[in-house]
Amino acid sequence: MPESFVIFMDYGGQIVINEKIQNVLNAQINKEFYSAYLYLAMSAYFDEIGLCGFSHWTKVQAQEEVDHGMILFDFIIERNGKVELSPISAPDVTLGTPLEIFERIYEHEKYVTSSINCVASMSDEECDLASRNFIDWYIAEQVEEERNVYEVILNLKMFGDDKSALYLLDKDLKSRVFKAHSYN
Ligand code: OFO
């Protein structure tokens, strides 16, 4: 019997989460909360420079990231696993123009996508189908997130130095509404 199957059971015969998957899910919780910090730092900066719509958009994104972390948290508990919270690093905030910041967001989301993909492949390798099924939601969510960020980048590139276009985009980003997701 492969080792990964043995650790599905605890001493009471209860089904528990695969330990390797538990570790990567715990690491993913940390990445989601770090993402929330990063977006909050950007939100504060946008507010400082008077781009209230950009500030609102990144603040809503921070709420979404907390949500993503909490869904992972609830899943580990649901699978009788152990949540392990590690320190959240201060965000490395090298701020610049809205375009530079959104390009940075895009790179960050691509990094998160690769991390989610690793959780999916590890779940396959470990035959942990419950986790594999669970992580599908994140895979779809990353496609949407990357696209949303990319659209803002396209707009910013198209507008160039046009301040009135930036003003209109700022107004548009202000309309973003936070939608809570949940596990279960
Ligand atoms: Fe920005 O994404 Fe979470 O998962």
Coordinates of N, CA, C and O and ligand atoms in Angstrom, one line a residue:
M1 N 0.9 -1.2 0.0 CA 0.0 0.0 0.0 C 0.9 1.3 0.0 O 1.8 1.3 0.8
P2 N 0.7 2.2 -0.9 CA 1.5 3.4 -0.9 C 1.4 4.2 0.4 O 0.3 4.2 1.0
E3 N 2.5 4.8 0.8 CA 2.5 5.5 2.1 C 1.4 6.6 2.2 O 0.8 6.7 3.2
S4 N 1.1 7.2 1.0 CA 0.1 8.2 1.1 C -1.3 7.7 1.4 O -2.1 8.4 1.9
F5 N -1.5 6.4 1.2 CA -2.8 5.8 1.5 C -2.9 5.5 3.0 O -3.9 5.7 3.7
V6 N -1.7 5.2 3.6 CA -1.7 4.9 5.0 C -2.0 6.1 5.9 O -2.8 6.0 6.8
I7 N -1.6 7.3 5.5 CA -1.8 8.5 6.3 C -3.2 9.0 6.1 O -3.6 10.1 6.6
F8 N -4.1 8.4 5.3 CA -5.4 8.8 5.2 C -6.2 8.5 6.5 O -7.3 9.0 6.7
M9 N -5.7 7.6 7.3 CA -6.4 7.1 8.5 C -5.7 7.6 9.7 O -4.5 7.4 9.8
D10 N -6.4 8.1 10.7 CA -5.8 8.3 12.0 C -6.0 7.1 12.9 O -6.6 6.1 12.4
Y11 N -5.6 7.2 14.2 CA -5.6 6.0 15.0 C -7.1 5.6 15.3 O -7.3 4.4 15.6
G12 N -8.0 6.5 15.2 CA -9.4 6.1 15.5 C -10.1 5.6 14.3 O -11.3 5.4 14.3
G13 N -9.3 5.4 13.2 CA -9.9 4.9 12.0 C -10.7 5.9 11.2 O -11.4 5.6 10.3
Q14 N -10.5 7.2 11.6 CA -11.2 8.3 11.0 C -10.5 8.7 9.7 O -9.2 8.7 9.7
I15 N -11.2 9.1 8.7 CA -10.6 9.5 7.5 C -10.0 10.9 7.7 O -10.6 11.8 8.2
V16 N -8.7 11.1 7.4 CA -8.1 12.4 7.6 C -7.4 12.8 6.2 O -7.2 11.9 5.4
I17 N -7.1 14.0 6.1 CA -6.5 14.5 4.9 C -5.1 14.0 4.7 O -4.4 13.8 5.7
N18 N -4.7 13.8 3.5 CA -3.3 13.4 3.2 C -2.3 14.5 3.7 O -2.5 15.6 3.5
E19 N -1.3 14.0 4.4 CA -0.4 15.0 5.1 C 0.3 15.9 4.1 O 0.5 17.1 4.4
K20 N 0.8 15.4 3.0 CA 1.5 16.3 2.1 C 0.6 17.3 1.5 O 0.9 18.5 1.3
I21 N -0.7 16.9 1.3 CA -1.7 17.9 0.7 C -2.0 18.9 1.8 O -2.1 20.1 1.5
Q22 N -2.1 18.4 3.0 CA -2.4 19.3 4.2 C -1.3 20.4 4.2 O -1.6 21.6 4.4
N23 N 0.0 20.0 4.0 CA 1.1 21.0 4.1 C 1.0 22.0 3.0 O 1.2 23.2 3.2
V24 N 0.7 21.5 1.8 CA 0.6 22.5 0.7 C -0.6 23.4 0.8 O -0.6 24.6 0.4
L25 N -1.7 22.9 1.4 CA -2.9 23.7 1.6 C -2.6 24.8 2.7 O -3.0 25.9 2.5
N26 N -1.9 24.4 3.7 CA -1.5 25.3 4.7 C -0.6 26.4 4.1 O -0.8 27.6 4.4
A27 N 0.3 26.0 3.3 CA 1.2 27.0 2.6 C 0.3 27.9 1.7 O 0.6 29.1 1.6
Q28 N -0.7 27.4 1.1 CA -1.5 28.2 0.2 C -2.3 29.2 1.0 O -2.6 30.3 0.6
I29 N -2.8 28.8 2.3 CA -3.5 29.8 3.1 C -2.6 31.0 3.3 O -3.0 32.1 3.2
N30 N -1.3 30.7 3.6 CA -0.4 31.8 3.8 C -0.3 32.7 2.6 O -0.2 33.9 2.7
K31 N -0.2 32.1 1.4 CA -0.1 32.9 0.2 C -1.3 33.7 -0.1 O -1.2 34.8 -0.6
E32 N -2.5 33.2 0.3 CA -3.7 34.0 0.1 C -3.7 35.2 1.0 O -4.1 36.3 0.6
F33 N -3.3 35.0 2.3 CA -3.3 36.1 3.2 C -2.2 37.1 2.9 O -2.4 38.3 3.0
Y34 N -1.1 36.6 2.4 CA -0.1 37.5 1.9 C -0.6 38.4 0.7 O -0.4 39.6 0.6
S35 N -1.4 37.7 -0.2 CA -2.0 38.4 -1.3 C -2.9 39.5 -0.8 O -2.9 40.7 -1.3
A36 N -3.7 39.2 0.3 CA -4.6 40.2 0.9 C -3.7 41.4 1.4 O -4.1 42.6 1.1
Y37 N -2.6 41.2 2.0 CA -1.7 42.2 2.5 C -1.2 43.1 1.3 O -1.1 44.3 1.4
L38 N -0.8 42.4 0.3 CA -0.3 43.1 -0.9 C -1.3 44.0 -1.5 O -1.0 45.2 -1.8
Y39 N -2.5 43.5 -1.7 CA -3.6 44.3 -2.2 C -4.0 45.5 -1.3 O -4.3 46.6 -1.8
L40 N -3.9 45.2 0.0 CA -4.2 46.3 0.9 C -3.2 47.5 0.9 O -3.5 48.6 0.9
A41 N -1.9 47.1 0.7 CA -0.9 48.1 0.6 C -1.1 48.9 -0.7 O -0.9 50.1 -0.7
M42 N -1.5 48.2 -1.8 CA -1.7 48.9 -3.0 C -3.0 49.8 -2.9 O -3.0 50.9 -3.4
S43 N -4.0 49.3 -2.2 CA -5.2 50.1 -1.9 C -4.9 51.4 -1.2 O -5.3 52.5 -1.6
A44 N -4.0 51.3 -0.2 CA -3.7 52.5 0.6 C -2.9 53.5 -0.3 O -3.1 54.7 -0.2
Y45 N -2.0 53.0 -1.1 CA -1.3 53.8 -2.0 C -2.2 54.5 -3.0 O -2.1 55.8 -3.3
F46 N -3.1 53.8 -3.6 CA -4.0 54.4 -4.6 C -4.8 55.5 -4.0 O -5.1 56.5 -4.6
D47 N -5.2 55.2 -2.7 CA -6.0 56.2 -2.0 C -5.2 57.5 -1.8 O -5.6 58.6 -2.0
E48 N -3.9 57.3 -1.4 CA -3.0 58.5 -1.2 C -2.8 59.3 -2.5 O -2.7 60.5 -2.4
I49 N -2.8 58.7 -3.6 CA -2.6 59.5 -4.9 C -3.9 59.9 -5.5 O -3.9 60.4 -6.6
G50 N -5.0 59.7 -4.8 CA -6.3 60.2 -5.3 C -7.0 59.3 -6.3 O -8.0 59.8 -6.9
L51 N -6.6 58.1 -6.4 CA -7.3 57.2 -7.3 C -8.3 56.3 -6.5 O -7.9 55.1 -6.2
C52 N -9.4 56.8 -6.1 CA -10.3 56.1 -5.2 C -10.9 54.8 -5.8 O -11.1 53.9 -5.0
G53 N -11.1 54.8 -7.1 CA -11.7 53.6 -7.7 C -10.7 52.5 -7.7 O -11.0 51.3 -7.4
F54 N -9.4 52.8 -8.0 CA -8.3 51.8 -8.0 C -8.2 51.3 -6.5 O -7.9 50.1 -6.3
S55 N -8.3 52.3 -5.6 CA -8.1 51.9 -4.2 C -9.3 50.9 -3.8 O -9.0 49.9 -3.1
H56 N -10.5 51.2 -4.2 CA -11.6 50.4 -3.9 C -11.4 49.0 -4.5 O -11.6 48.0 -3.9
W57 N -11.0 49.0 -5.8 CA -10.9 47.7 -6.5 C -9.9 46.8 -5.8 O -10.1 45.6 -5.6
T58 N -8.7 47.3 -5.4 CA -7.7 46.5 -4.7 C -8.1 46.1 -3.3 O -7.8 45.0 -2.8
K59 N -9.0 47.0 -2.7 CA -9.4 46.6 -1.4 C -10.4 45.5 -1.5 O -10.4 44.5 -0.6
V60 N -11.3 45.5 -2.5 CA -12.2 44.4 -2.7 C -11.4 43.1 -3.0 O -11.7 42.0 -2.5
Q61 N -10.3 43.3 -3.8 CA -9.5 42.1 -4.1 C -8.9 41.5 -2.8 O -8.8 40.3 -2.6
A62 N -8.5 42.4 -1.9 CA -7.9 41.9 -0.6 C -9.0 41.1 0.1 O -8.7 40.1 0.7
Q63 N -10.3 41.6 0.1 CA -11.3 40.8 0.8 C -11.5 39.4 0.1 O -11.7 38.4 0.8
E64 N -11.4 39.4 -1.2 CA -11.5 38.1 -1.9 C -10.4 37.2 -1.5 O -10.6 36.0 -1.3
E65 N -9.2 37.7 -1.3 CA -8.0 36.9 -0.9 C -8.2 36.3 0.5 O -7.9 35.1 0.7
V66 N -8.8 37.1 1.4 CA -9.1 36.6 2.7 C -10.1 35.4 2.6 O -9.9 34.4 3.2
D67 N -11.1 35.6 1.7 CA -12.1 34.6 1.5 C -11.4 33.3 1.0 O -11.7 32.2 1.4
H68 N -10.5 33.5 0.0 CA -9.8 32.3 -0.5 C -9.0 31.6 0.6 O -9.0 30.3 0.6
G69 N -8.4 32.3 1.5 CA -7.7 31.7 2.6 C -8.6 31.0 3.5 O -8.4 29.9 4.0
M70 N -9.8 31.6 3.8 CA -10.7 31.0 4.7 C -11.4 29.7 4.1 O -11.7 28.8 4.9
I71 N -11.6 29.7 2.8 CA -12.1 28.5 2.2 C -11.2 27.3 2.4 O -11.6 26.2 2.7
L72 N -9.9 27.6 2.2 CA -8.8 26.6 2.4 C -8.9 26.1 3.9 O -8.8 24.9 4.2
F73 N -8.9 27.1 4.8 CA -9.0 26.8 6.2 C -10.1 25.9 6.5 O -10.0 24.8 7.2
D74 N -11.3 26.2 6.0 CA -12.5 25.4 6.3 C -12.4 24.0 5.7 O -12.8 23.0 6.3
F75 N -11.8 23.9 4.5 CA -11.6 22.6 3.9 C -10.7 21.7 4.7 O -11.0 20.5 4.9
I76 N -9.6 22.2 5.2 CA -8.7 21.4 6.0 C -9.4 20.9 7.3 O -9.3 19.7 7.6
I77 N -10.2 21.7 7.9 CA -10.9 21.3 9.1 C -12.0 20.3 8.7 O -12.1 19.2 9.4
E78 N -12.7 20.5 7.6 CA -13.7 19.5 7.1 C -13.1 18.1 6.9 O -13.7 17.1 7.1
R79 N -11.8 18.1 6.5 CA -11.1 16.8 6.2 C -10.4 16.3 7.5 O -9.5 15.5 7.3
N80 N -10.7 16.8 8.6 CA -10.1 16.4 9.9 C -8.6 16.6 9.9 O -7.8 15.8 10.5
G81 N -8.2 17.7 9.2 CA -6.7 18.0 9.2 C -6.4 19.0 10.2 O -7.2 19.4 11.0
K82 N -5.1 19.5 10.1 CA -4.6 20.4 11.1 C -4.2 21.7 10.4 O -3.4 21.7 9.5
V83 N -4.9 22.8 10.8 CA -4.5 24.1 10.2 C -3.3 24.6 10.9 O -3.2 24.6 12.1
E84 N -2.3 25.0 10.1 CA -1.0 25.5 10.7 C -0.8 26.9 10.0 O -0.6 27.0 8.8
L85 N -0.9 27.9 10.9 CA -0.8 29.3 10.3 C 0.7 29.8 10.5 O 1.2 29.7 11.6
S86 N 1.3 30.2 9.5 CA 2.6 30.7 9.6 C 2.7 32.2 9.4 O 1.7 32.8 8.9
P87 N 3.8 32.9 9.8 CA 3.8 34.3 9.7 C 3.6 34.8 8.3 O 4.0 34.2 7.3
I88 N 2.9 36.0 8.2 CA 2.6 36.6 6.9 C 3.7 37.7 6.7 O 3.8 38.6 7.6
S89 N 4.4 37.6 5.6 CA 5.5 38.6 5.4 C 4.8 39.9 5.1 O 3.7 40.0 4.5
A90 N 5.6 41.0 5.4 CA 5.1 42.3 5.0 C 5.2 42.4 3.5 O 6.1 41.8 2.9
P91 N 4.2 43.0 2.8 CA 4.3 43.1 1.4 C 5.4 43.9 0.8 O 5.8 44.9 1.4
D92 N 6.1 43.4 -0.2 CA 7.1 44.1 -0.9 C 6.4 45.1 -1.8 O 6.0 44.8 -2.9
V93 N 6.3 46.4 -1.3 CA 5.5 47.3 -2.1 C 6.5 48.3 -2.8 O 6.9 49.3 -2.3
T94 N 6.7 47.9 -4.1 CA 7.5 48.8 -4.9 C 6.4 49.4 -5.8 O 5.9 48.8 -6.7
L95 N 6.0 50.6 -5.4 CA 4.8 51.2 -6.1 C 5.3 52.1 -7.3 O 6.4 52.6 -7.3
G96 N 4.4 52.4 -8.1 CA 4.7 53.2 -9.3 C 3.4 53.7 -9.9 O 2.5 54.1 -9.3
T97 N 3.4 53.7 -11.3 CA 2.2 54.1 -12.0 C 1.2 53.0 -11.9 O 1.5 51.9 -11.6
P98 N -0.1 53.4 -12.1 CA -1.2 52.4 -12.1 C -0.8 51.2 -13.0 O -1.0 50.0 -12.6
L99 N -0.2 51.5 -14.2 CA 0.1 50.4 -15.1 C 1.2 49.5 -14.5 O 1.1 48.3 -14.5
E100 N 2.2 50.1 -13.9 CA 3.3 49.3 -13.2 C 2.7 48.4 -12.1 O 3.0 47.2 -12.0
I101 N 1.8 49.0 -11.3 CA 1.2 48.2 -10.2 C 0.3 47.1 -10.8 O 0.4 46.0 -10.3
F102 N -0.4 47.3 -11.8 CA -1.3 46.3 -12.4 C -0.4 45.2 -13.1 O -0.8 44.0 -13.0
E103 N 0.7 45.6 -13.6 CA 1.6 44.6 -14.2 C 2.1 43.7 -13.1 O 2.3 42.5 -13.2
R104 N 2.4 44.3 -12.0 CA 2.9 43.6 -10.8 C 1.8 42.6 -10.3 O 2.1 41.5 -9.9
I105 N 0.6 43.1 -10.3 CA -0.5 42.3 -9.8 C -0.6 41.1 -10.7 O -0.8 39.9 -10.3
Y106 N -0.5 41.3 -12.0 CA -0.6 40.2 -13.0 C 0.4 39.2 -12.8 O 0.1 38.0 -12.8
E107 N 1.7 39.6 -12.5 CA 2.7 38.7 -12.2 C 2.4 37.9 -11.0 O 2.6 36.7 -10.9
H108 N 1.9 38.6 -10.0 CA 1.6 37.9 -8.7 C 0.5 36.9 -8.9 O 0.6 35.7 -8.4
E109 N -0.5 37.2 -9.7 CA -1.6 36.2 -9.9 C -1.1 35.0 -10.7 O -1.6 33.9 -10.4
K110 N -0.2 35.3 -11.6 CA 0.3 34.1 -12.3 C 1.1 33.2 -11.4 O 1.1 32.0 -11.5
Y111 N 1.8 33.8 -10.4 CA 2.5 33.0 -9.4 C 1.5 32.2 -8.6 O 1.7 31.0 -8.3
V112 N 0.4 32.8 -8.2 CA -0.6 32.1 -7.4 C -1.2 31.0 -8.2 O -1.4 29.9 -7.7
T113 N -1.4 31.2 -9.5 CA -1.9 30.2 -10.4 C -1.0 29.0 -10.4 O -1.4 27.8 -10.3
S114 N 0.3 29.3 -10.5 CA 1.2 28.1 -10.6 C 1.2 27.4 -9.3 O 1.3 26.1 -9.2
S115 N 1.0 28.1 -8.2 CA 1.0 27.4 -6.9 C -0.3 26.5 -6.8 O -0.2 25.4 -6.3
I116 N -1.4 27.1 -7.2 CA -2.6 26.3 -7.2 C -2.5 25.0 -8.1 O -2.9 23.9 -7.8
N117 N -1.8 25.2 -9.3 CA -1.6 24.1 -10.2 C -0.8 23.0 -9.5 O -1.0 21.8 -9.7
C118 N 0.2 23.4 -8.7 CA 1.0 22.4 -8.0 C 0.2 21.6 -7.0 O 0.3 20.4 -6.8
V119 N -0.8 22.3 -6.3 CA -1.7 21.6 -5.4 C -2.5 20.6 -6.2 O -2.6 19.4 -5.7
A120 N -3.0 21.0 -7.3 CA -3.8 20.1 -8.2 C -2.9 18.9 -8.6 O -3.4 17.7 -8.4
S121 N -1.7 19.1 -9.1 CA -0.9 17.9 -9.5 C -0.5 17.1 -8.4 O -0.5 15.8 -8.5
M122 N -0.2 17.7 -7.2 CA 0.1 16.8 -6.1 C -1.1 16.0 -5.6 O -0.9 14.8 -5.3
S123 N -2.3 16.6 -5.7 CA -3.5 15.9 -5.3 C -3.7 14.7 -6.2 O -4.1 13.6 -5.8
D124 N -3.4 14.8 -7.5 CA -3.4 13.7 -8.5 C -2.4 12.7 -8.1 O -2.8 11.5 -8.0
E125 N -1.2 13.1 -7.9 CA -0.1 12.1 -7.5 C -0.5 11.3 -6.3 O -0.2 10.2 -6.2
E126 N -1.1 12.0 -5.3 CA -1.4 11.3 -4.0 C -2.7 10.6 -4.1 O -3.2 10.1 -3.0
C127 N -3.4 10.7 -5.2 CA -4.8 10.1 -5.3 C -5.7 10.6 -4.3 O -6.6 9.9 -3.7
D128 N -5.5 11.9 -3.9 CA -6.5 12.6 -3.0 C -7.5 13.3 -3.8 O -7.4 14.5 -4.2
L129 N -8.5 12.5 -4.2 CA -9.5 13.1 -5.1 C -10.4 14.1 -4.5 O -10.9 15.0 -5.2
A130 N -10.6 14.1 -3.2 CA -11.4 15.1 -2.6 C -10.7 16.5 -2.7 O -11.3 17.5 -3.0
S131 N -9.4 16.5 -2.5 CA -8.7 17.7 -2.6 C -8.6 18.1 -4.1 O -8.6 19.3 -4.4
R132 N -8.4 17.2 -4.9 CA -8.3 17.5 -6.4 C -9.6 18.2 -6.8 O -9.6 19.1 -7.6
N133 N -10.8 17.6 -6.3 CA -12.1 18.2 -6.7 C -12.2 19.6 -6.1 O -12.6 20.5 -6.7
F134 N -11.8 19.7 -4.8 CA -11.8 21.0 -4.1 C -11.1 22.1 -4.9 O -11.5 23.2 -5.0
I135 N -9.9 21.7 -5.3 CA -9.0 22.8 -5.9 C -9.4 23.3 -7.3 O -9.0 24.3 -7.7
D136 N -10.3 22.5 -7.9 CA -10.9 22.9 -9.2 C -11.5 24.3 -9.1 O -11.3 25.1 -10.1
W137 N -12.1 24.6 -8.0 CA -12.7 26.0 -7.9 C -11.7 27.1 -8.0 O -11.9 28.1 -8.7
Y138 N -10.5 26.8 -7.4 CA -9.4 27.8 -7.4 C -8.8 27.9 -8.8 O -8.4 29.0 -9.2
I139 N -8.8 26.8 -9.5 CA -8.2 26.9 -10.9 C -9.1 27.8 -11.8 O -8.6 28.7 -12.5
A140 N -10.4 27.6 -11.6 CA -11.4 28.5 -12.4 C -11.3 29.9 -11.9 O -11.3 30.9 -12.7
E141 N -11.2 30.1 -10.6 CA -11.1 31.5 -10.1 C -9.8 32.2 -10.6 O -9.9 33.4 -10.9
Q142 N -8.7 31.5 -10.7 CA -7.5 32.1 -11.2 C -7.6 32.6 -12.7 O -7.1 33.6 -13.0
V143 N -8.4 31.8 -13.5 CA -8.6 32.2 -14.9 C -9.3 33.5 -14.9 O -8.9 34.5 -15.6
E144 N -10.3 33.6 -14.0 CA -11.1 34.9 -14.0 C -10.2 36.0 -13.4 O -10.2 37.1 -14.0
E145 N -9.5 35.8 -12.4 CA -8.7 36.8 -11.8 C -7.6 37.4 -12.8 O -7.4 38.6 -12.9
E146 N -6.9 36.4 -13.4 CA -5.9 36.9 -14.4 C -6.5 37.7 -15.5 O -6.0 38.7 -15.9
R147 N -7.7 37.3 -16.0 CA -8.4 38.0 -17.1 C -8.8 39.4 -16.6 O -8.6 40.4 -17.3
N148 N -9.4 39.5 -15.4 CA -9.8 40.8 -14.9 C -8.6 41.8 -14.8 O -8.7 43.0 -15.2
V149 N -7.5 41.3 -14.3 CA -6.3 42.2 -14.2 C -5.8 42.6 -15.6 O -5.5 43.7 -15.9
Y150 N -5.8 41.6 -16.5 CA -5.3 41.8 -17.8 C -6.1 42.9 -18.5 O -5.6 43.7 -19.3
E151 N -7.4 42.9 -18.3 CA -8.3 43.9 -19.0 C -7.9 45.3 -18.5 O -7.9 46.2 -19.3
V152 N -7.6 45.4 -17.2 CA -7.2 46.7 -16.7 C -5.9 47.2 -17.3 O -5.8 48.3 -17.7
I153 N -5.0 46.2 -17.5 CA -3.7 46.5 -18.1 C -3.9 47.0 -19.5 O -3.3 48.0 -20.0
L154 N -4.8 46.3 -20.3 CA -5.1 46.7 -21.6 C -5.6 48.1 -21.7 O -5.2 48.9 -22.5
N155 N -6.6 48.4 -20.8 CA -7.1 49.8 -20.8 C -6.0 50.8 -20.5 O -6.0 51.8 -21.1
L156 N -5.2 50.5 -19.5 CA -4.2 51.5 -19.1 C -3.2 51.7 -20.2 O -2.7 52.8 -20.5
K157 N -2.9 50.6 -20.9 CA -2.0 50.8 -22.1 C -2.6 51.6 -23.2 O -2.0 52.4 -23.8
M158 N -3.9 51.4 -23.4 CA -4.6 52.1 -24.5 C -4.7 53.6 -24.2 O -4.5 54.4 -25.0
F159 N -4.9 53.9 -22.9 CA -5.1 55.3 -22.5 C -3.8 56.1 -22.5 O -3.9 57.3 -22.6
G160 N -2.7 55.4 -22.2 CA -1.4 56.1 -22.2 C -1.5 57.2 -21.1 O -1.9 56.9 -19.9
D161 N -1.1 58.5 -21.5 CA -1.1 59.5 -20.5 C -2.4 60.3 -20.4 O -2.4 61.4 -19.8
D162 N -3.4 59.8 -21.0 CA -4.7 60.5 -21.1 C -5.4 60.5 -19.7 O -5.9 59.5 -19.2
K163 N -5.3 61.7 -19.0 CA -5.8 61.8 -17.6 C -7.3 61.6 -17.5 O -7.9 61.1 -16.5
S164 N -8.0 62.1 -18.5 CA -9.5 62.0 -18.4 C -9.9 60.6 -18.6 O -10.9 60.1 -18.0
A165 N -9.2 59.8 -19.4 CA -9.5 58.3 -19.5 C -9.2 57.6 -18.2 O -10.0 56.7 -17.8
L166 N -8.1 58.0 -17.6 CA -7.8 57.4 -16.3 C -8.9 57.7 -15.3 O -9.3 56.9 -14.5
Y167 N -9.4 59.0 -15.3 CA -10.5 59.4 -14.4 C -11.7 58.5 -14.6 O -12.3 58.0 -13.7
L168 N -12.0 58.2 -15.9 CA -13.2 57.4 -16.2 C -13.0 55.9 -15.7 O -13.9 55.3 -15.2
L169 N -11.8 55.4 -16.0 CA -11.5 54.0 -15.5 C -11.5 54.0 -14.0 O -12.1 53.0 -13.5
D170 N -11.0 55.0 -13.3 CA -11.1 55.0 -11.9 C -12.6 54.9 -11.4 O -12.9 54.2 -10.5
K171 N -13.4 55.7 -12.1 CA -14.9 55.6 -11.7 C -15.4 54.2 -11.9 O -16.2 53.7 -11.1
D172 N -15.0 53.6 -13.0 CA -15.5 52.3 -13.4 C -15.1 51.3 -12.3 O -15.9 50.4 -11.9
L173 N -13.8 51.4 -11.9 CA -13.3 50.4 -10.9 C -14.0 50.5 -9.6 O -14.0 49.6 -8.8
K174 N -14.5 51.7 -9.3 CA -15.2 51.9 -8.1 C -16.5 51.1 -7.9 O -17.0 50.9 -6.8
S175 N -17.0 50.6 -9.1 CA -18.3 49.9 -9.0 C -18.1 48.4 -8.7 O -19.1 47.7 -8.6
R176 N -16.9 48.0 -8.5 CA -16.7 46.5 -8.1 C -17.3 46.2 -6.8 O -17.2 46.9 -5.8
V177 N -18.0 45.1 -6.8 CA -18.7 44.6 -5.6 C -18.1 43.3 -5.1 O -17.8 42.4 -5.9
F178 N -17.9 43.3 -3.8 CA -17.3 42.0 -3.2 C -18.4 41.0 -3.1 O -19.5 41.2 -2.6
K179 N -18.0 39.8 -3.6 CA -19.0 38.6 -3.5 C -18.3 37.6 -2.7 O -17.2 37.1 -3.0
A180 N -18.9 37.3 -1.6 CA -18.3 36.3 -0.7 C -18.5 34.9 -1.3 O -19.6 34.6 -1.8
H181 N -17.5 34.0 -1.1 CA -17.7 32.6 -1.5 C -17.5 31.8 -0.2 O -17.1 32.3 0.8
S182 N -17.9 30.6 -0.3 CA -17.7 29.8 0.9 C -17.5 28.3 0.5 O -17.9 27.9 -0.6
Y183 N -16.9 27.6 1.5 CA -16.8 26.2 1.3 C -18.0 25.6 2.0 O -18.3 25.9 3.1
N184 N -18.8 24.8 1.3 CA -20.0 24.1 1.8 C -21.2 24.9 1.4 O -21.2 26.1 1.3
Ligands
OFO1 FE1 -5.6 36.3 -6.2 O1 -6.1 34.6 -5.9 FE2 -6.4 34.0 -4.4 O2 -6.4 32.3 -5.0

